[in-house]
Amino acid sequence: MTKKFYQETPAGRLDRLALKASLQTFYQERQSTEMPELIENYIADFKLPEGVLPSLILDGQSFSVPMVTEEPSVVAAASNGARLVGLADGFQGKGKSQALLGGEILFLDVDQAVLATFIKDKEERLIEVAKQAKPSMAARGDGLKALAFEVLDDRHSKLAITVQTGLAMGANAVNTILEALKKELEDFAPFIVGAILTNSGQDALVSVEAGVPIEALGGLRAAEKIVALSDFGKVDADRAVTENKGIFNGLSAVVLATGNDYRAVEAAGHAYAARTGRYQSLSEWRLSADRKQLLGRLTMPLNIGLLGGAIAALPMAQRNLELLGNPDLDTLKKVVLATGLANNLAALKAVAGPGIQAGHMRMQARTLAIQAGAVAGEIVLVAEQLSKKNRIDQHEAEKILGELRSHDA
């Protein structure tokens, strides 16, 4: 019997794709022994560069923060922002974050009054069923912490649960508990549309704050412009989208480097940014009462973990946690947020000052040098010359490279 595509080995899949020889060899050379079981239909590893933010001060402790991203200026911006905040007291975590993840059983056209009464009468039984579904979680004090029936409108309603997930992000645990609860609601099965976790994370908010001496920003006027830009992010959704993207530039790079789900983190962040009905920036910057410091704050949901999922299967994720000093989960969350706030500060400072393009183009020059064929030490030399040109494109990079090699010959 012919194997299905997903049943093939990575080499077998490449054979069935009938690729030209050079492309097949390209993929074969990028296969590994660690990755084939992580996804379906694996054919090769797609690599992204990892950089490090060498010193981020959080609650008096210095962290070396791994960042995985393909965008040239992200690590440089994070390092710049962290340096500015480090001139004062560094970043400060606010409160204790909670490892909580929600889930929902969704009902359509059910008799809401009857279902509400059923859930109220059976609450103790439902709690016990949740414990039995994940006994190891319950034994260590985690597991189901709350459940509530919610009417959304005359047709839509849900049973919402909140699960304390411990050191794991907890997606599989929440879904397992939901499936167990669904069986207890068998009488209402015809009205159940689905049972699934929610990534909204409204119960798992994390906050960090930062202060920067206004002299480090170029003085009071420069700090006032950053505050004005921050205010625009509260009243202009178009500005807020771009500001939040800048936050996620840094934040998601750390989430990815630690083997966590950056897509879930970003989805939760954007939902939180729109919680008032108006999409707004996640961060806020203002002047201190004595007008000597620029003060920033970032608050958003953050459901990530230290165990389970891809973390256990990705050696780089494990090593990156070691690079961070193997922090506890609360500390890791605040390091992630602090990195996002550092990127935010650097971007606002650039926009309020010389503009964002100058820094971007300096980093883009390296990419263009590589595309032009520069290797090793040539990359920096070509990038340096290219960044001084009025015209910065691949054609100009190729011209500079040619002149450099001609001179060396």
XYZ file of C-alpha atoms in Angstrom:
409
model
C 0.000 0.000 0.000
C 1.323 3.453 -0.905
C 2.271 5.557 2.075
C 0.431 8.772 2.716
C 2.579 11.855 2.361
C 2.757 12.480 6.112
C 3.923 8.873 6.658
C 6.996 9.345 4.490
C 10.473 10.060 5.791
C 11.789 13.585 5.142
C 13.820 12.177 2.243
C 10.758 10.378 0.905
C 8.711 13.563 0.978
C 11.342 15.388 -1.039
C 11.317 12.562 -3.595
C 7.545 12.798 -3.945
C 7.687 16.545 -4.467
C 9.690 15.883 -7.663
C 11.995 18.839 -7.103
C 14.878 19.744 -9.346
C 18.116 18.229 -8.060
C 19.637 21.469 -6.743
C 16.526 22.323 -4.694
C 16.270 18.790 -3.302
C 19.929 18.906 -2.243
C 19.371 22.310 -0.655
C 16.590 20.948 1.574
C 18.441 17.719 2.370
C 21.448 19.669 3.630
C 19.181 21.523 6.062
C 17.542 18.531 7.687
C 18.270 17.650 11.311
C 17.592 14.823 13.735
C 15.864 17.060 16.328
C 13.093 18.639 14.285
C 11.269 15.992 12.159
C 8.774 15.035 14.872
C 7.849 18.595 15.833
C 5.640 19.260 12.813
C 3.820 17.268 10.156
C 5.308 16.862 6.671
C 8.766 18.007 7.797
C 11.301 18.555 5.011
C 13.984 20.845 6.515
C 14.935 23.339 9.217
C 14.295 27.027 8.568
C 16.889 28.960 10.521
C 16.567 32.430 11.992
C 19.416 34.443 13.491
C 19.717 34.755 17.252
C 21.274 37.790 18.900
C 21.620 38.792 22.517
C 20.663 41.848 24.484
C 23.772 41.758 26.692
C 22.469 43.566 29.772
C 18.875 44.177 30.740
C 18.485 45.329 34.347
C 15.281 44.058 35.969
C 14.623 44.432 39.690
C 18.330 45.012 40.287
C 19.504 41.944 38.389
C 21.265 41.909 35.015
C 20.060 39.464 32.367
C 21.588 38.423 29.052
C 18.493 38.118 26.878
C 18.394 35.881 23.773
C 16.408 37.295 20.848
C 15.437 35.416 17.677
C 14.353 37.647 14.797
C 14.990 38.303 11.131
C 14.500 42.076 11.357
C 17.902 43.819 11.337
C 17.375 46.623 13.851
C 15.432 44.845 16.612
C 18.331 43.668 18.788
C 20.127 46.989 18.375
C 16.985 48.883 19.428
C 16.417 46.629 22.449
C 20.025 47.093 23.534
C 19.734 50.860 23.168
C 16.480 51.045 25.094
C 17.789 48.788 27.869
C 20.942 50.904 28.129
C 18.883 54.087 28.563
C 16.724 52.530 31.276
C 19.843 51.135 32.923
C 21.090 54.685 33.455
C 18.464 54.969 36.187
C 17.320 51.959 38.225
C 16.552 49.598 35.359
C 13.171 47.983 34.777
C 10.887 47.219 37.691
C 8.417 44.346 37.754
C 5.061 45.215 39.292
C 3.252 42.628 41.364
C 3.262 38.859 40.954
C 2.129 37.490 37.607
C -0.360 34.628 37.520
C -0.004 31.408 35.515
C -3.672 31.309 34.511
C -5.235 30.179 31.242
C -8.888 30.234 30.279
C -11.131 27.833 28.408
C -14.678 27.821 27.070
C -17.464 25.391 26.270
C -19.621 27.225 23.732
C -23.405 26.793 23.481
C -25.793 27.883 20.734
C -29.576 28.150 21.213
C -29.536 26.271 24.504
C -32.156 26.963 27.179
C -29.891 29.296 29.096
C -31.908 29.322 32.304
C -31.962 25.514 32.474
C -28.241 25.264 31.742
C -27.368 27.937 34.300
C -29.293 26.051 36.978
C -27.664 22.757 35.990
C -24.159 24.217 36.243
C -24.906 25.823 39.592
C -26.321 22.583 41.019
C -23.463 20.477 39.633
C -20.612 22.870 40.428
C -18.945 20.626 43.006
C -19.186 17.645 40.641
C -17.676 19.671 37.772
C -14.772 20.748 39.973
C -14.128 17.131 40.929
C -14.242 16.030 37.279
C -11.636 18.680 36.440
C -9.379 17.365 39.212
C -9.719 13.804 37.923
C -8.877 14.940 34.407
C -5.495 16.349 35.522
C -4.743 14.794 38.932
C -1.043 15.718 38.881
C -1.956 19.403 38.463
C -4.432 19.249 41.320
C -1.898 17.495 43.555
C 0.571 20.374 43.272
C -2.106 23.026 43.842
C -2.726 23.877 40.196
C -5.702 23.003 38.012
C -9.233 24.433 37.810
C -9.601 27.598 39.882
C -12.911 29.023 38.650
C -15.874 28.280 36.425
C -18.817 30.457 35.477
C -21.765 30.335 33.096
C -21.994 33.450 30.923
C -24.812 34.605 28.659
C -23.424 36.464 25.653
C -26.742 37.204 23.939
C -30.077 35.442 23.475
C -28.492 32.715 21.322
C -24.907 32.468 22.525
C -23.615 31.417 25.940
C -20.623 29.664 27.422
C -19.139 27.879 30.398
C -15.910 29.752 31.092
C -13.157 28.145 33.162
C -9.870 29.420 34.568
C -7.000 26.986 35.092
C -3.799 27.594 37.045
C -1.192 25.997 34.801
C 1.988 26.048 36.893
C 5.261 26.126 34.960
C 3.713 25.140 31.624
C 1.794 27.376 29.262
C -1.004 24.846 29.757
C -2.895 24.653 26.464
C -3.129 20.859 26.458
C -4.110 20.766 30.128
C -6.970 23.225 29.636
C -8.283 21.338 26.601
C -8.124 18.043 28.508
C -10.164 19.512 31.363
C -12.702 20.948 28.917
C -13.216 17.583 27.242
C -13.850 15.988 30.632
C -16.371 18.690 31.558
C -18.115 18.259 28.214
C -18.956 14.674 29.114
C -20.692 15.895 32.276
C -22.812 18.168 30.084
C -24.000 15.326 27.855
C -27.660 16.338 28.240
C -26.793 19.587 26.470
C -24.596 18.005 23.781
C -26.836 19.029 20.830
C -26.237 22.677 21.740
C -22.457 22.473 22.229
C -20.596 24.118 19.359
C -17.115 23.477 20.700
C -14.793 23.333 23.690
C -11.431 25.074 23.415
C -8.945 27.129 25.386
C -8.883 30.888 24.961
C -5.628 32.742 24.437
C -7.082 36.034 25.683
C -5.171 35.740 28.967
C -7.107 38.452 30.778
C -6.379 36.724 34.097
C -2.626 36.598 33.417
C -1.642 40.262 33.242
C 2.005 41.225 33.678
C 3.402 44.742 34.230
C 6.833 46.349 34.096
C 7.865 49.964 34.588
C 10.937 51.998 33.662
C 12.412 55.426 34.237
C 14.917 57.303 32.062
C 16.747 60.558 32.942
C 15.576 63.183 30.444
C 19.214 64.218 29.823
C 19.827 60.796 28.273
C 17.035 61.494 25.803
C 18.326 64.893 24.729
C 16.549 67.056 27.269
C 13.033 68.040 28.287
C 11.781 68.871 24.803
C 12.806 65.448 23.479
C 11.094 63.736 26.421
C 7.922 65.790 25.842
C 7.834 64.645 22.212
C 8.058 61.003 23.309
C 5.134 61.586 25.680
C 3.187 63.203 22.840
C 3.851 60.219 20.588
C 2.731 57.881 23.362
C -0.477 59.901 23.731
C -1.144 59.568 20.003
C -1.111 55.801 20.514
C -4.076 56.177 22.858
C -6.252 58.170 20.443
C -5.123 57.024 16.982
C -5.497 53.318 16.176
C -3.189 53.627 13.168
C -0.402 54.935 15.413
C -1.214 52.308 18.080
C -0.821 49.422 15.621
C 2.672 50.560 14.673
C 3.674 51.206 18.274
C 2.478 47.784 19.382
C 4.290 46.161 16.471
C 7.469 47.769 17.767
C 6.800 46.366 21.232
C 6.297 42.885 19.796
C 9.512 43.223 17.787
C 11.435 42.754 21.021
C 8.915 40.855 23.096
C 8.200 38.154 20.508
C 11.903 37.686 19.758
C 12.416 36.562 23.370
C 9.250 34.444 23.398
C 10.473 32.657 20.260
C 13.994 32.214 21.648
C 12.586 30.445 24.724
C 10.446 28.015 22.716
C 7.133 29.643 23.586
C 4.142 30.449 21.385
C 4.650 34.016 20.145
C 1.455 33.850 18.058
C -0.677 33.260 21.152
C 1.159 36.046 22.986
C 0.605 38.529 20.165
C -3.069 37.599 19.753
C -3.666 38.128 23.480
C -1.786 41.419 23.398
C -3.800 42.809 20.509
C -7.069 41.732 22.142
C -6.018 43.485 25.352
C -5.097 46.597 23.364
C -8.715 46.719 22.138
C -10.365 45.910 25.490
C -12.040 49.348 25.789
C -13.575 49.107 22.320
C -10.844 51.369 20.912
C -7.536 49.845 19.806
C -4.736 51.548 21.769
C -1.004 51.235 22.361
C -0.066 48.798 25.111
C 2.587 51.051 26.628
C 2.326 54.466 28.272
C 5.021 57.127 28.735
C 4.763 60.259 30.863
C 6.994 62.746 32.654
C 7.682 62.410 36.372
C 6.242 65.038 38.720
C 9.609 66.828 38.900
C 9.963 66.562 35.077
C 13.413 65.016 35.452
C 12.525 61.509 34.287
C 10.541 59.883 31.512
C 8.444 57.100 33.039
C 7.131 54.139 31.066
C 4.802 51.248 31.791
C 3.776 48.172 29.809
C 0.929 45.906 30.894
C -0.515 42.999 28.923
C -1.482 39.326 29.225
C 1.421 36.913 28.943
C 0.825 33.169 28.904
C 4.175 31.426 28.473
C 5.900 28.530 30.203
C 9.180 26.989 31.261
C 8.161 23.378 30.597
C 6.308 21.359 28.005
C 5.413 22.097 24.421
C 8.275 22.865 22.072
C 10.566 23.868 24.939
C 11.395 20.275 25.823
C 12.044 19.385 22.169
C 14.178 22.395 21.215
C 17.756 22.277 22.533
C 18.240 25.965 21.686
C 15.242 26.926 23.830
C 16.684 25.033 26.794
C 20.112 26.611 26.321
C 18.548 30.052 26.014
C 16.775 29.625 29.327
C 20.150 28.676 30.759
C 21.654 31.823 29.200
C 18.990 33.799 31.052
C 20.075 32.156 34.298
C 17.139 29.709 34.444
C 14.723 32.309 35.873
C 11.451 31.426 37.533
C 8.346 31.911 35.405
C 7.358 35.258 36.923
C 10.831 36.657 36.251
C 10.897 35.323 32.680
C 7.584 37.025 31.929
C 8.894 40.344 33.207
C 12.144 39.992 31.241
C 10.044 39.425 28.122
C 7.920 42.500 28.798
C 10.935 44.630 29.702
C 12.522 43.758 26.363
C 9.362 44.873 24.583
C 9.335 48.129 26.522
C 13.018 48.680 25.691
C 12.247 48.357 21.979
C 9.298 50.693 22.401
C 11.459 53.348 24.037
C 14.133 53.124 21.346
C 11.536 53.439 18.576
C 9.792 56.418 20.195
C 13.129 58.151 20.757
C 14.070 57.658 17.109
C 10.711 58.834 15.749
C 10.690 61.876 18.037
C 14.306 62.673 17.120
C 16.166 61.986 13.875
C 13.486 59.654 12.509
C 13.324 55.885 12.364
C 14.762 55.509 8.879
C 18.386 56.377 9.617
C 18.873 53.514 12.046
C 16.871 51.098 9.903
C 18.946 51.850 6.823
C 22.232 51.322 8.651
C 21.089 47.829 9.527
C 19.527 47.272 6.106
C 22.926 48.004 4.547
C 24.249 44.756 6.045
C 21.415 42.775 4.485
C 22.042 44.388 1.101
C 25.767 43.626 1.393
C 24.974 39.935 1.932
C 22.515 39.929 -0.967
C 25.218 41.450 -3.154
C 27.491 38.496 -2.374
C 29.723 39.934 0.353
C 31.183 37.381 2.753
C 32.932 37.497 6.136
C 34.775 40.794 6.648
C 33.495 42.194 3.362
C 29.986 42.561 4.818
C 30.925 45.245 7.341
C 33.122 47.118 4.847
C 30.423 47.177 2.167
C 27.720 48.112 4.699
C 29.772 50.996 6.074
C 30.360 52.485 2.635
C 26.791 51.833 1.531
C 25.273 53.584 4.567
C 27.082 56.787 3.536
C 25.552 56.824 0.065
C 22.482 58.795 -0.969
C 21.278 55.709 -2.785
C 21.063 52.539 -0.673
C 20.063 49.504 -2.730
C 21.448 46.192 -3.940
C 22.851 47.677 -7.169
C 24.932 50.148 -5.156
C 26.052 47.365 -2.803
C 27.203 45.251 -5.760
C 29.119 48.230 -7.145
C 30.893 48.837 -3.819
C 31.710 45.126 -3.468
C 33.161 45.029 -6.976
C 35.345 48.056 -6.276
C 36.481 46.567 -2.962
C 37.501 43.262 -4.556
C 39.150 45.017 -7.492
C 41.220 47.081 -5.091
C 42.226 44.023 -3.061
C 43.257 42.187 -6.239
